[in-house]
Coordinates of N, CA and C in Angstrom, one line a residue:
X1 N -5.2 -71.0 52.0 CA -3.8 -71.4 51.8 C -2.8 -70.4 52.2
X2 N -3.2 -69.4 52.4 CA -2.2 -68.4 53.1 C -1.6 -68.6 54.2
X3 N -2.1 -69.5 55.4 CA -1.7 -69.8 56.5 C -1.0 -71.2 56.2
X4 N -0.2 -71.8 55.1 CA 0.2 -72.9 55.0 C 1.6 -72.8 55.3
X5 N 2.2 -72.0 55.7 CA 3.4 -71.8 56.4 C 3.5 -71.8 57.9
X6 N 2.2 -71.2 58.4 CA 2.1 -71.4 59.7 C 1.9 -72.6 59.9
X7 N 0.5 -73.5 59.3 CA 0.5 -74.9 59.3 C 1.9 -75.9 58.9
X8 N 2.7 -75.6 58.7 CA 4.0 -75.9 58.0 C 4.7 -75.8 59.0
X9 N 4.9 -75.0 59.9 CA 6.1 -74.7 61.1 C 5.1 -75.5 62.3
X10 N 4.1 -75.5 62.7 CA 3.5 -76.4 63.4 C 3.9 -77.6 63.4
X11 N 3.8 -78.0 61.9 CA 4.6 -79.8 61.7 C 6.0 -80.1 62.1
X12 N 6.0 -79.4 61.4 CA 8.1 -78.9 62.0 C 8.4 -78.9 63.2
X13 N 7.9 -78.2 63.6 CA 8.3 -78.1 65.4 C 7.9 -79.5 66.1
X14 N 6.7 -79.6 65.8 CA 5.8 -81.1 66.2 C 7.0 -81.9 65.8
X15 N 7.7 -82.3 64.7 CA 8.1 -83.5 64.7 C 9.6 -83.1 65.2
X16 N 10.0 -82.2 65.2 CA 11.5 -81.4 65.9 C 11.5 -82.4 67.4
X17 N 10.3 -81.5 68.2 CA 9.8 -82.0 69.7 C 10.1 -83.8 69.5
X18 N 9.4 -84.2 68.6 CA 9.4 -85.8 69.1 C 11.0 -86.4 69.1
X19 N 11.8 -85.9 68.0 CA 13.0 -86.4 67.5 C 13.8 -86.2 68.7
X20 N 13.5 -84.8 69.6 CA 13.9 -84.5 70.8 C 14.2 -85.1 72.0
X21 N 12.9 -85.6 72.2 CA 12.3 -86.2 73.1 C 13.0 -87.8 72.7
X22 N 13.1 -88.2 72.0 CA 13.7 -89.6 71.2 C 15.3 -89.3 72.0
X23 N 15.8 -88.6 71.3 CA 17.0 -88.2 71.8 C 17.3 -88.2 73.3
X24 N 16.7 -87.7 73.6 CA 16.5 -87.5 75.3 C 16.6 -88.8 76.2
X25 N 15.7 -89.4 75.6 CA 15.2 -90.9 76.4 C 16.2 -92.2 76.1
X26 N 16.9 -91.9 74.9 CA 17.7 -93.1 74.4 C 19.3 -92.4 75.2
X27 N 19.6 -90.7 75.8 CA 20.7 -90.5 76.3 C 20.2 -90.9 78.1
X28 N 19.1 -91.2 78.4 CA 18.9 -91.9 79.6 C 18.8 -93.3 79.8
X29 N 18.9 -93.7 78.8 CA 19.1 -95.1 78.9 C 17.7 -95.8 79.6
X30 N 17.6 -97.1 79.4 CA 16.1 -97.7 80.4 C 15.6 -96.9 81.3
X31 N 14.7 -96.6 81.5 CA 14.2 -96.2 82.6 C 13.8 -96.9 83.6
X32 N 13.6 -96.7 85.0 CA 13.1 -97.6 86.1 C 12.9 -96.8 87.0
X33 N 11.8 -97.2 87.9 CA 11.0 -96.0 89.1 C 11.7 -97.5 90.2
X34 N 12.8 -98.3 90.1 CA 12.8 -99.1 91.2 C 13.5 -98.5 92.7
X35 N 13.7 -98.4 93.5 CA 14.4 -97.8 94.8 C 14.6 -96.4 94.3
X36 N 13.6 -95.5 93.9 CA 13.3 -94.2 93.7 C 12.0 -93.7 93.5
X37 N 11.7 -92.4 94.5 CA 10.8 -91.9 94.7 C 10.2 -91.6 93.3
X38 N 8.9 -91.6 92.3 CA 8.7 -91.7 91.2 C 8.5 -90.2 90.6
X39 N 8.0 -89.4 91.8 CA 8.6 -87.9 91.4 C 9.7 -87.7 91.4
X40 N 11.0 -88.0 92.4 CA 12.1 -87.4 91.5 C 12.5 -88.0 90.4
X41 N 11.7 -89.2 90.1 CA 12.8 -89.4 88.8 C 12.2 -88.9 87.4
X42 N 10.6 -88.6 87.9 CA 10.4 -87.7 86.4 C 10.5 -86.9 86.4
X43 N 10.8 -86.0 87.5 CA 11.8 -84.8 87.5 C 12.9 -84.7 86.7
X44 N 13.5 -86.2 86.6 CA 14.7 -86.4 86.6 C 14.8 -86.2 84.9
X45 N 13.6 -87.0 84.6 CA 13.5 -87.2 83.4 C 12.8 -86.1 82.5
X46 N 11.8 -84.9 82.8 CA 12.0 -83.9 82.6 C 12.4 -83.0 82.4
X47 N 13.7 -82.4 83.2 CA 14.5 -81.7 83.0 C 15.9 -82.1 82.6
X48 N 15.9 -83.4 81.8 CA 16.7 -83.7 81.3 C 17.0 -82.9 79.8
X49 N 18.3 -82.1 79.3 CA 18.5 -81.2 78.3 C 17.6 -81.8 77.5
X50 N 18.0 -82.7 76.7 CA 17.2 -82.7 75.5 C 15.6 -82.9 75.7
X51 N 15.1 -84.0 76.4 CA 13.2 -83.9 77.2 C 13.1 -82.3 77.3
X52 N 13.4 -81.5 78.2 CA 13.3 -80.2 78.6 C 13.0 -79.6 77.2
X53 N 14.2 -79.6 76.5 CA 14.0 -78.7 74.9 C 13.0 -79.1 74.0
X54 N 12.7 -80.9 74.3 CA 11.4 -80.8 73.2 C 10.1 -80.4 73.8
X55 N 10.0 -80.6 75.3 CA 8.9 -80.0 76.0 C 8.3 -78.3 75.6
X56 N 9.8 -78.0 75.2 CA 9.5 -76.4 74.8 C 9.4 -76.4 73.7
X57 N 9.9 -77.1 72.7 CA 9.3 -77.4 71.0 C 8.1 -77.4 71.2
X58 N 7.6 -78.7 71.7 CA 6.2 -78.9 71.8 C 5.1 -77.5 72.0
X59 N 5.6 -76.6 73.2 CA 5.2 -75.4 73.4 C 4.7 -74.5 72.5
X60 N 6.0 -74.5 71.7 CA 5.8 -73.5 70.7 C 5.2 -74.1 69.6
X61 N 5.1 -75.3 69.0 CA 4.6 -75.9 68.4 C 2.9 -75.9 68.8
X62 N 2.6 -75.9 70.2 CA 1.2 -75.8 70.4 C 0.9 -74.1 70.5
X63 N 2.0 -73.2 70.2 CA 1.3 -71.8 69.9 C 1.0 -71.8 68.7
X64 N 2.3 -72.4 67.8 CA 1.6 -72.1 66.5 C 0.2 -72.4 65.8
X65 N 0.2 -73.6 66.6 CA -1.2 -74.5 66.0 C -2.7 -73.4 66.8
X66 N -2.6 -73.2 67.7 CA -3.7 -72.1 67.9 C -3.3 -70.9 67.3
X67 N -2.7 -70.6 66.9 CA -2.5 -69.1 65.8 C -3.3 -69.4 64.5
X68 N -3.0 -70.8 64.4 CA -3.5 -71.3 63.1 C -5.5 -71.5 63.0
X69 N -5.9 -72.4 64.0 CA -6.5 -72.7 64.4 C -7.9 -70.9 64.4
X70 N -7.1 -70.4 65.2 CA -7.5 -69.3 65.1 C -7.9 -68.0 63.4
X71 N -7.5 -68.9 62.9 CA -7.6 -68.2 61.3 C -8.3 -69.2 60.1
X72 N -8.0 -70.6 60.0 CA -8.4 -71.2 59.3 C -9.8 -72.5 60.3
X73 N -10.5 -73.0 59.2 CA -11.1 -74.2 59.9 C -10.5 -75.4 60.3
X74 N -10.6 -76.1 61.8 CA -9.9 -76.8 62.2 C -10.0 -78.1 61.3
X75 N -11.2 -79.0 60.6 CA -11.5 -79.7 59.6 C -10.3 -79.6 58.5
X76 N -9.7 -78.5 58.3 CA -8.5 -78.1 57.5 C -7.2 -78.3 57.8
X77 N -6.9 -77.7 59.1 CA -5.5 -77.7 59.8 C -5.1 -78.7 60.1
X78 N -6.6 -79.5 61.0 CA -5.8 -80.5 61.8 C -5.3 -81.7 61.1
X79 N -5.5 -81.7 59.7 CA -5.1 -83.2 59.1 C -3.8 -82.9 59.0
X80 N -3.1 -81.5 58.5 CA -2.2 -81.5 58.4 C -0.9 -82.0 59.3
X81 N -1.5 -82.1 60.7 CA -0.2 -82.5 61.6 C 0.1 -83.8 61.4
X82 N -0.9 -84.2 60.8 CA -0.6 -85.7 60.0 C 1.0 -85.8 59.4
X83 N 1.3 -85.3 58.8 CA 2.9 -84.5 58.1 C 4.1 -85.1 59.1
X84 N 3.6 -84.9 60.2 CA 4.4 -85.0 61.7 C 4.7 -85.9 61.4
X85 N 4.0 -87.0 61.1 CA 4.3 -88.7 60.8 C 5.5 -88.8 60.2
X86 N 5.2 -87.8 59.0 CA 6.0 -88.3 57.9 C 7.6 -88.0 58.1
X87 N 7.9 -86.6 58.3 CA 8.5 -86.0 58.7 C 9.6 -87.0 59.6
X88 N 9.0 -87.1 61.0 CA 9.8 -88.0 62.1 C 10.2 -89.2 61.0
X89 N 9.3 -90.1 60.5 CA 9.5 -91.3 60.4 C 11.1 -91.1 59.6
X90 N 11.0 -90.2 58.1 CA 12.1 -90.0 57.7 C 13.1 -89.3 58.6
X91 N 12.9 -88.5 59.3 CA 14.2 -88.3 60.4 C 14.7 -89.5 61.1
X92 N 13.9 -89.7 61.4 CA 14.2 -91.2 62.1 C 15.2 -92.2 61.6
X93 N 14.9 -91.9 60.4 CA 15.6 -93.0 59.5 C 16.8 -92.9 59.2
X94 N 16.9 -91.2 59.2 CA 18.4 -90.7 58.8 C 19.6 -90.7 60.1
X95 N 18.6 -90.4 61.4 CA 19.1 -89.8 62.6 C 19.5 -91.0 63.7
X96 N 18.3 -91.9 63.6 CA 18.4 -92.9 64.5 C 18.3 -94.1 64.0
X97 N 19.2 -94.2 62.7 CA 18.9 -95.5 61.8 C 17.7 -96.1 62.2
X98 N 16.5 -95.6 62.3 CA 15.5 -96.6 62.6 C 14.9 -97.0 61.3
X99 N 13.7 -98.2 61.3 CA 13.8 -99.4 59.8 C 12.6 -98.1 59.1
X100 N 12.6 -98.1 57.8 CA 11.7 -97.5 56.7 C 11.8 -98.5 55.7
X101 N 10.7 -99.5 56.1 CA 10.1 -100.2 55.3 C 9.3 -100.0 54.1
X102 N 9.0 -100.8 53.6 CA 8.0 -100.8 52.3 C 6.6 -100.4 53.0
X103 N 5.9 -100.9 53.9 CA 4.9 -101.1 54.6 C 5.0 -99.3 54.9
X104 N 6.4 -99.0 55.5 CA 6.3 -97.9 56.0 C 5.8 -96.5 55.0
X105 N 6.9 -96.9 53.9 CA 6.4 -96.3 52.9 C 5.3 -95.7 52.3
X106 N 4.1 -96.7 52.4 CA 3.2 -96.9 51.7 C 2.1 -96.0 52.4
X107 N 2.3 -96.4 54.0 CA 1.6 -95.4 55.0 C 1.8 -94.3 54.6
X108 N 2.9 -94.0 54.5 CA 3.6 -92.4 54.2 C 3.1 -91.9 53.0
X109 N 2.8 -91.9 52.1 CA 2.6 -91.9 50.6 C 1.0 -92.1 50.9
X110 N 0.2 -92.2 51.5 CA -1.1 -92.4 51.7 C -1.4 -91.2 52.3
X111 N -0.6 -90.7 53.3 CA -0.9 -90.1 54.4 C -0.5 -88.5 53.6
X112 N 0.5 -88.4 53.2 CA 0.8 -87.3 51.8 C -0.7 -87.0 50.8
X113 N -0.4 -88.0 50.3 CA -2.0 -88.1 49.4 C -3.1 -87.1 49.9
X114 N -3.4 -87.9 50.9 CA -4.6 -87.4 52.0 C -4.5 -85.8 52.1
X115 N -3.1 -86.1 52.8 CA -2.9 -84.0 53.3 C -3.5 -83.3 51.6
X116 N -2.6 -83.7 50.3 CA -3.1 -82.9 49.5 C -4.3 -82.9 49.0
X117 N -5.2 -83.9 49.0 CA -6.6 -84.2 48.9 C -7.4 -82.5 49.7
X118 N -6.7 -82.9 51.2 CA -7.1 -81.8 52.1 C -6.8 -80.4 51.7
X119 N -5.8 -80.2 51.3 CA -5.3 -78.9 50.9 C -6.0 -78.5 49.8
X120 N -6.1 -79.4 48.9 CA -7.6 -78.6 47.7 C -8.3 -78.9 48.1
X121 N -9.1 -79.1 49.2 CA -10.2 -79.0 49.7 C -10.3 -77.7 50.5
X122 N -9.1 -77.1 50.6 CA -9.3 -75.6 51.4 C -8.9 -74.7 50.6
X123 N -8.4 -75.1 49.2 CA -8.8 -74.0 48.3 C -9.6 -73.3 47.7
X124 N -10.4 -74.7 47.7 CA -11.8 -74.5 47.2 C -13.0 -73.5 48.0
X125 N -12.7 -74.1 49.8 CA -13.5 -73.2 50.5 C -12.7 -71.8 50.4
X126 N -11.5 -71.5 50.4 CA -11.0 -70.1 50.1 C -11.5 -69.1 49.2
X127 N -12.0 -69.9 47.9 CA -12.1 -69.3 46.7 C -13.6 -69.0 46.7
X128 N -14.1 -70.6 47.3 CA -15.8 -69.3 47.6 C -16.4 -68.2 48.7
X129 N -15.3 -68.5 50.1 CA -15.4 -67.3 51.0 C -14.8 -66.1 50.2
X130 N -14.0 -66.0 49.3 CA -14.1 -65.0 48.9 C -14.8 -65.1 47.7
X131 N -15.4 -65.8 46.9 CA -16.6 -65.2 46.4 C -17.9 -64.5 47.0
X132 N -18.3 -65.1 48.0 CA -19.6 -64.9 48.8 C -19.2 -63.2 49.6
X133 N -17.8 -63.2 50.3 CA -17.5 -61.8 50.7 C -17.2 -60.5 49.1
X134 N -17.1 -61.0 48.2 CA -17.0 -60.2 47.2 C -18.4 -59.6 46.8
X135 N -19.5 -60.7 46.8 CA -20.7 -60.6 46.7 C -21.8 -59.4 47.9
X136 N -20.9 -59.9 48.8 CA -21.7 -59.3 50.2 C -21.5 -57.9 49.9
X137 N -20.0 -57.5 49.1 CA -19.5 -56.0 49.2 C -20.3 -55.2 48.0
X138 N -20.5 -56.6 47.1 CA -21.4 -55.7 46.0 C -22.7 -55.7 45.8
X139 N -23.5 -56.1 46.7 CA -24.5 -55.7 47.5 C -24.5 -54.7 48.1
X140 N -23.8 -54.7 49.2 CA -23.8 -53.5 50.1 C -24.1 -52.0 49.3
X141 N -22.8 -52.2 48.3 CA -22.9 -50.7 47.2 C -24.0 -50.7 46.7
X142 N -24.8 -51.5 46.1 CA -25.9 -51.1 45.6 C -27.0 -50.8 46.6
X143 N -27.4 -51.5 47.7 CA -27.9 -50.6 48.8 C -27.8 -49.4 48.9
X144 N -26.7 -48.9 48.9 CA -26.5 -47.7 49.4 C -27.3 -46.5 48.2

């Protein structure tokens, strides 16, 4: 559970990037590859400010997640980006009047559930990796 701030800014960022990216695409209005070469225009669309910035969200958001990844069990981590859902959906709702239904709700409130289901489930392994390394060290001394 010590890493649940790193797992925490992962989500954040993740759902930052998407709202971004949202932003981005709705200040370009429809897209269309018609009477244009299809690389310049995902160039175009690319390095568009807001695309560009969440591309770099995304970035940093995929360092955090291997920082993380790298400390805890992925079976652990990875439900958490689940969060991402939740997160956008309510930005979404605030930012880009988009609909938060009942249906939507329910998802969301499921998907919460779940994460904390998961989260005591990594308490638990926390509490006996450090039993079993507590064990290992008091062995060791009596060896000696």
């Amino acid at each position: 559970m010590k890493y649940i701030v790193f797992i925490l800014f992962t989500v954040m960022t993740n759902a930052a990037a998407q709202l971004m990216l949202k932003q981005g695409m709705m200040s370009m209005g429809p897209i269309s590859f018609e009477g244009v070469n299809p690389l310049v225009r995902l160039l175009q669309i690319v390095f568009s400010p807001w695309v560009f910035l969440g591309l770099c969200t995304f970035v940093i958001s995929m360092a955090s997640h291997l920082y993380v990844l790298s400390k805890v069990e992925l079976s652990f981590a990875y439900p958490f980006l689940s969060l991402a859902y939740v997160a956008v959906a309510i930005f979404a709702y605030f930012v880009f009047r988009e609909d938060l239904n009942g249906w939507r709700i329910a998802g969301i409130a499921c998907i919460c559930v779940g994460t904390i289901l998961i989260a005591q489930s990594g308490r638990e392994h926390e509490d006996r990796t450090a039993s079993i390394a507590s064990d290992e060290i008091q062995t060791s001394e009596i060896v000696r």
